[in-house]
PDB file of C-alpha atoms in Angstrom:
ATOM      1  CA  UNK A   1       0.037   0.014  -0.022  1.00 78.00           C
ATOM      2  CA  UNK A   2       1.743   3.016  -1.309  1.00 82.00           C
ATOM      3  CA  UNK A   3       0.252   6.320  -0.097  1.00 87.00           C
ATOM      4  CA  UNK A   4       2.738   8.483  -1.913  1.00 86.00           C
ATOM      5  CA  UNK A   5       2.668   9.643  -5.515  1.00 87.00           C
ATOM      6  CA  UNK A   6      -0.307  10.403  -7.831  1.00 90.00           C
ATOM      7  CA  UNK A   7      -2.925   8.396  -9.695  1.00 90.00           C
ATOM      8  CA  UNK A   8      -4.898   9.917 -12.546  1.00 92.00           C
ATOM      9  CA  UNK A   9      -8.636   9.367 -12.973  1.00 92.00           C
ATOM     10  CA  UNK A  10      -8.152   6.806 -15.732  1.00 93.00           C
ATOM     11  CA  UNK A  11      -6.242   4.521 -13.183  1.00 92.00           C
ATOM     12  CA  UNK A  12      -8.218   5.321 -10.091  1.00 94.00           C
ATOM     13  CA  UNK A  13     -11.915   4.746 -11.261  1.00 96.00           C
ATOM     14  CA  UNK A  14     -11.450   1.301 -12.838  1.00 96.00           C
ATOM     15  CA  UNK A  15      -9.655   0.174  -9.593  1.00 95.00           C
ATOM     16  CA  UNK A  16     -12.566   1.510  -7.522  1.00 95.00           C
ATOM     17  CA  UNK A  17     -15.001  -0.282  -9.768  1.00 95.00           C
ATOM     18  CA  UNK A  18     -13.230  -3.589  -9.364  1.00 95.00           C
ATOM     19  CA  UNK A  19     -13.085  -3.258  -5.542  1.00 92.00           C
ATOM     20  CA  UNK A  20     -16.814  -2.371  -5.322  1.00 92.00           C
ATOM     21  CA  UNK A  21     -17.688  -5.339  -7.584  1.00 94.00           C
ATOM     22  CA  UNK A  22     -15.617  -7.637  -5.349  1.00 91.00           C
ATOM     23  CA  UNK A  23     -17.326  -6.127  -2.253  1.00 89.00           C
ATOM     24  CA  UNK A  24     -20.742  -6.947  -3.673  1.00 90.00           C
ATOM     25  CA  UNK A  25     -19.748 -10.476  -4.575  1.00 91.00           C
ATOM     26  CA  UNK A  26     -18.096 -11.131  -1.138  1.00 87.00           C
ATOM     27  CA  UNK A  27     -20.852  -9.394   0.875  1.00 85.00           C
ATOM     28  CA  UNK A  28     -23.494 -11.166  -1.081  1.00 86.00           C
ATOM     29  CA  UNK A  29     -22.171 -14.564  -0.751  1.00 86.00           C
ATOM     30  CA  UNK A  30     -20.826 -14.088   2.868  1.00 80.00           C
ATOM     31  CA  UNK A  31     -24.016 -12.461   4.115  1.00 78.00           C
ATOM     32  CA  UNK A  32     -26.170 -15.161   2.583  1.00 82.00           C
ATOM     33  CA  UNK A  33     -24.195 -17.878   4.293  1.00 81.00           C
ATOM     34  CA  UNK A  34     -24.213 -15.830   7.585  1.00 75.00           C
ATOM     35  CA  UNK A  35     -28.032 -15.262   7.423  1.00 74.00           C
ATOM     36  CA  UNK A  36     -28.605 -18.941   6.762  1.00 76.00           C
ATOM     37  CA  UNK A  37     -26.563 -19.789   9.865  1.00 73.00           C
ATOM     38  CA  UNK A  38     -28.123 -17.053  11.973  1.00 67.00           C
ATOM     39  CA  UNK A  39     -31.792 -17.315  11.136  1.00 65.00           C
ATOM     40  CA  UNK A  40     -33.342 -20.240  13.098  1.00 61.00           C
ATOM     41  CA  UNK A  41     -35.100 -22.769  11.037  1.00 55.00           C
ATOM     42  CA  UNK A  42     -37.866 -22.813  13.616  1.00 53.00           C
ATOM     43  CA  UNK A  43     -39.545 -19.751  15.031  1.00 56.00           C
ATOM     44  CA  UNK A  44     -37.871 -19.741  18.417  1.00 59.00           C
ATOM     45  CA  UNK A  45     -37.937 -16.007  18.885  1.00 60.00           C
ATOM     46  CA  UNK A  46     -39.652 -13.011  17.330  1.00 63.00           C
ATOM     47  CA  UNK A  47     -36.383 -11.408  16.101  1.00 65.00           C
ATOM     48  CA  UNK A  48     -33.165 -13.356  15.559  1.00 66.00           C
ATOM     49  CA  UNK A  49     -29.916 -11.871  16.882  1.00 67.00           C
ATOM     50  CA  UNK A  50     -28.345 -10.314  13.843  1.00 70.00           C
ATOM     51  CA  UNK A  51     -25.405  -8.739  15.606  1.00 72.00           C
ATOM     52  CA  UNK A  52     -23.067 -11.349  14.135  1.00 74.00           C
ATOM     53  CA  UNK A  53     -24.152 -10.380  10.621  1.00 77.00           C
ATOM     54  CA  UNK A  54     -23.524  -6.694  11.384  1.00 78.00           C
ATOM     55  CA  UNK A  55     -20.132  -7.485  12.711  1.00 80.00           C
ATOM     56  CA  UNK A  56     -19.308  -9.474   9.543  1.00 82.00           C
ATOM     57  CA  UNK A  57     -20.461  -6.444   7.517  1.00 82.00           C
ATOM     58  CA  UNK A  58     -18.294  -4.132   9.591  1.00 83.00           C
ATOM     59  CA  UNK A  59     -15.185  -6.477   8.791  1.00 86.00           C
ATOM     60  CA  UNK A  60     -16.043  -6.357   5.062  1.00 86.00           C
ATOM     61  CA  UNK A  61     -16.331  -2.567   5.096  1.00 86.00           C
ATOM     62  CA  UNK A  62     -13.012  -2.256   6.953  1.00 88.00           C
ATOM     63  CA  UNK A  63     -11.430  -4.416   4.246  1.00 89.00           C
ATOM     64  CA  UNK A  64     -12.837  -2.292   1.459  1.00 89.00           C
ATOM     65  CA  UNK A  65     -11.571   0.935   3.250  1.00 89.00           C
ATOM     66  CA  UNK A  66      -8.184  -0.646   3.545  1.00 89.00           C
ATOM     67  CA  UNK A  67      -8.159  -1.626  -0.157  1.00 89.00           C
ATOM     68  CA  UNK A  68      -9.228   1.946  -1.173  1.00 93.00           C
ATOM     69  CA  UNK A  69      -7.124   4.045   1.248  1.00 94.00           C
ATOM     70  CA  UNK A  70      -3.950   4.251  -0.636  1.00 92.00           C
ATOM     71  CA  UNK A  71      -5.680   4.761  -4.012  1.00 94.00           C
ATOM     72  CA  UNK A  72      -7.847   7.563  -2.655  1.00 96.00           C
ATOM     73  CA  UNK A  73      -4.690   9.198  -1.130  1.00 95.00           C
ATOM     74  CA  UNK A  74      -2.797   9.079  -4.428  1.00 94.00           C
ATOM     75  CA  UNK A  75      -5.855  10.375  -6.331  1.00 94.00           C
ATOM     76  CA  UNK A  76      -6.262  13.288  -3.952  1.00 95.00           C
ATOM     77  CA  UNK A  77      -2.513  13.944  -4.263  1.00 94.00           C
ATOM     78  CA  UNK A  78      -3.062  14.147  -8.131  1.00 93.00           C
ATOM     79  CA  UNK A  79      -5.615  16.939  -7.600  1.00 93.00           C
ATOM     80  CA  UNK A  80      -3.186  18.800  -5.229  1.00 92.00           C
ATOM     81  CA  UNK A  81      -4.996  17.967  -1.967  1.00 94.00           C
ATOM     82  CA  UNK A  82      -3.805  16.227   1.178  1.00 94.00           C
ATOM     83  CA  UNK A  83      -4.808  12.650   1.626  1.00 94.00           C
ATOM     84  CA  UNK A  84      -6.442  13.474   5.016  1.00 95.00           C
ATOM     85  CA  UNK A  85      -9.539  14.556   2.997  1.00 95.00           C
ATOM     86  CA  UNK A  86     -10.181  10.863   2.379  1.00 95.00           C
ATOM     87  CA  UNK A  87     -10.678  10.217   6.004  1.00 94.00           C
ATOM     88  CA  UNK A  88     -13.745  12.636   6.227  1.00 95.00           C
ATOM     89  CA  UNK A  89     -16.459   9.897   5.785  1.00 95.00           C
ATOM     90  CA  UNK A  90     -14.905   7.442   8.320  1.00 93.00           C
ATOM     91  CA  UNK A  91     -16.260   8.900  11.613  1.00 96.00           C
ATOM     92  CA  UNK A  92     -19.833   8.868  10.157  1.00 96.00           C
ATOM     93  CA  UNK A  93     -19.362   5.389   8.933  1.00 91.00           C
ATOM     94  CA  UNK A  94     -18.101   4.248  12.377  1.00 92.00           C
ATOM     95  CA  UNK A  95     -20.982   5.947  14.254  1.00 95.00           C
ATOM     96  CA  UNK A  96     -23.520   4.459  11.830  1.00 93.00           C
ATOM     97  CA  UNK A  97     -22.270   0.818  12.263  1.00 88.00           C
ATOM     98  CA  UNK A  98     -21.679   1.235  16.006  1.00 90.00           C
ATOM     99  CA  UNK A  99     -25.055   2.762  16.618  1.00 91.00           C
ATOM    100  CA  UNK A 100     -26.905   0.198  14.476  1.00 88.00           C
ATOM    101  CA  UNK A 101     -25.039  -2.641  16.266  1.00 85.00           C
ATOM    102  CA  UNK A 102     -26.263  -1.264  19.649  1.00 87.00           C
ATOM    103  CA  UNK A 103     -29.833  -1.103  18.293  1.00 85.00           C
ATOM    104  CA  UNK A 104     -29.875  -4.588  16.948  1.00 81.00           C
ATOM    105  CA  UNK A 105     -28.272  -6.047  20.078  1.00 80.00           C
ATOM    106  CA  UNK A 106     -31.048  -4.511  22.206  1.00 80.00           C
ATOM    107  CA  UNK A 107     -33.938  -4.888  19.697  1.00 76.00           C
ATOM    108  CA  UNK A 108     -36.089  -7.098  21.969  1.00 73.00           C
ATOM    109  CA  UNK A 109     -35.426  -5.061  25.075  1.00 78.00           C
ATOM    110  CA  UNK A 110     -35.291  -1.440  23.969  1.00 77.00           C
ATOM    111  CA  UNK A 111     -33.364   0.867  26.329  1.00 82.00           C
ATOM    112  CA  UNK A 112     -34.203   4.430  27.288  1.00 87.00           C
ATOM    113  CA  UNK A 113     -33.010   6.660  24.476  1.00 86.00           C
ATOM    114  CA  UNK A 114     -33.141   4.021  21.721  1.00 87.00           C
ATOM    115  CA  UNK A 115     -35.523   6.197  19.740  1.00 89.00           C
ATOM    116  CA  UNK A 116     -33.049   9.070  20.000  1.00 93.00           C
ATOM    117  CA  UNK A 117     -30.245   6.828  18.848  1.00 93.00           C
ATOM    118  CA  UNK A 118     -32.302   5.641  15.901  1.00 92.00           C
ATOM    119  CA  UNK A 119     -32.851   9.321  14.767  1.00 95.00           C
ATOM    120  CA  UNK A 120     -29.194  10.120  15.478  1.00 96.00           C
ATOM    121  CA  UNK A 121     -28.172   7.270  13.164  1.00 96.00           C
ATOM    122  CA  UNK A 122     -30.578   8.547  10.501  1.00 96.00           C
ATOM    123  CA  UNK A 123     -29.193  11.984  10.649  1.00 97.00           C
ATOM    124  CA  UNK A 124     -25.601  10.699  10.823  1.00 97.00           C
ATOM    125  CA  UNK A 125     -26.406   8.594   7.649  1.00 96.00           C
ATOM    126  CA  UNK A 126     -27.556  11.809   5.745  1.00 97.00           C
ATOM    127  CA  UNK A 127     -24.306  13.516   6.746  1.00 97.00           C
ATOM    128  CA  UNK A 128     -22.271  10.540   5.700  1.00 96.00           C
ATOM    129  CA  UNK A 129     -23.829  10.578   2.321  1.00 97.00           C
ATOM    130  CA  UNK A 130     -23.199  14.291   1.972  1.00 98.00           C
ATOM    131  CA  UNK A 131     -19.483  13.921   2.963  1.00 97.00           C
ATOM    132  CA  UNK A 132     -19.095  10.878   0.766  1.00 96.00           C
ATOM    133  CA  UNK A 133     -20.588  12.827  -2.168  1.00 97.00           C
ATOM    134  CA  UNK A 134     -18.214  15.738  -1.453  1.00 97.00           C
ATOM    135  CA  UNK A 135     -15.272  13.297  -1.486  1.00 96.00           C
ATOM    136  CA  UNK A 136     -16.340  11.798  -4.752  1.00 96.00           C
ATOM    137  CA  UNK A 137     -16.490  15.287  -6.257  1.00 97.00           C
ATOM    138  CA  UNK A 138     -12.911  15.938  -5.007  1.00 96.00           C
ATOM    139  CA  UNK A 139     -11.808  12.594  -6.480  1.00 96.00           C
ATOM    140  CA  UNK A 140     -13.451  13.407  -9.780  1.00 95.00           C
ATOM    141  CA  UNK A 141     -11.421  16.715 -10.255  1.00 94.00           C
ATOM    142  CA  UNK A 142      -8.959  16.852 -13.077  1.00 92.00           C
ATOM    143  CA  UNK A 143      -5.287  16.173 -12.456  1.00 90.00           C
ATOM    144  CA  UNK A 144      -2.960  19.048 -11.823  1.00 89.00           C
ATOM    145  CA  UNK A 145      -0.963  19.185 -15.102  1.00 86.00           C
ATOM    146  CA  UNK A 146       2.177  20.551 -13.458  1.00 88.00           C
ATOM    147  CA  UNK A 147       4.441  19.097 -10.775  1.00 86.00           C
ATOM    148  CA  UNK A 148       2.964  19.470  -7.301  1.00 88.00           C
ATOM    149  CA  UNK A 149       4.268  18.699  -3.812  1.00 87.00           C
ATOM    150  CA  UNK A 150       3.312  15.058  -4.399  1.00 84.00           C
ATOM    151  CA  UNK A 151       5.391  14.528  -7.572  1.00 85.00           C
ATOM    152  CA  UNK A 152       5.225  14.941 -11.329  1.00 84.00           C
ATOM    153  CA  UNK A 153       1.937  14.660 -13.202  1.00 80.00           C
ATOM    154  CA  UNK A 154       1.172  11.089 -14.382  1.00 77.00           C
ATOM    155  CA  UNK A 155       1.791  10.458 -18.099  1.00 74.00           C
ATOM    156  CA  UNK A 156      -1.206  10.752 -20.343  1.00 60.00           C
TER     157      UNK A 156
END
């Protein structure tokens, strides 16, 4: 994972497409297997414990973030921006997964404030989508044609 240097759009977006395609395949297969193991074959309870599935999804998302981190950093460098901009969506993603995990773990016995947590997660998800969209706009910007502090412009 090389966080230095620059990646032009023509290199970055196909890579992102492949990573997202792999994510859909792995999450689809993994989550189907997990659900078949987690959902009881007989109705023993009103709502099955899906916290294991949420943890699995969290691990899958961490893997995708790890696969995309260096590429996002190099793409941001190519537009003349610091790689730290790529971290902007992560706090919202972490809060969303953590809050949802808490809600699912306590689904059958709601706790005081669970409704507030639900609305906080909803509002957090709206902010996450806005920040993610802003990051996509930054990643879509054209390359700086000249040498910048991250190196020479990639060859066309």
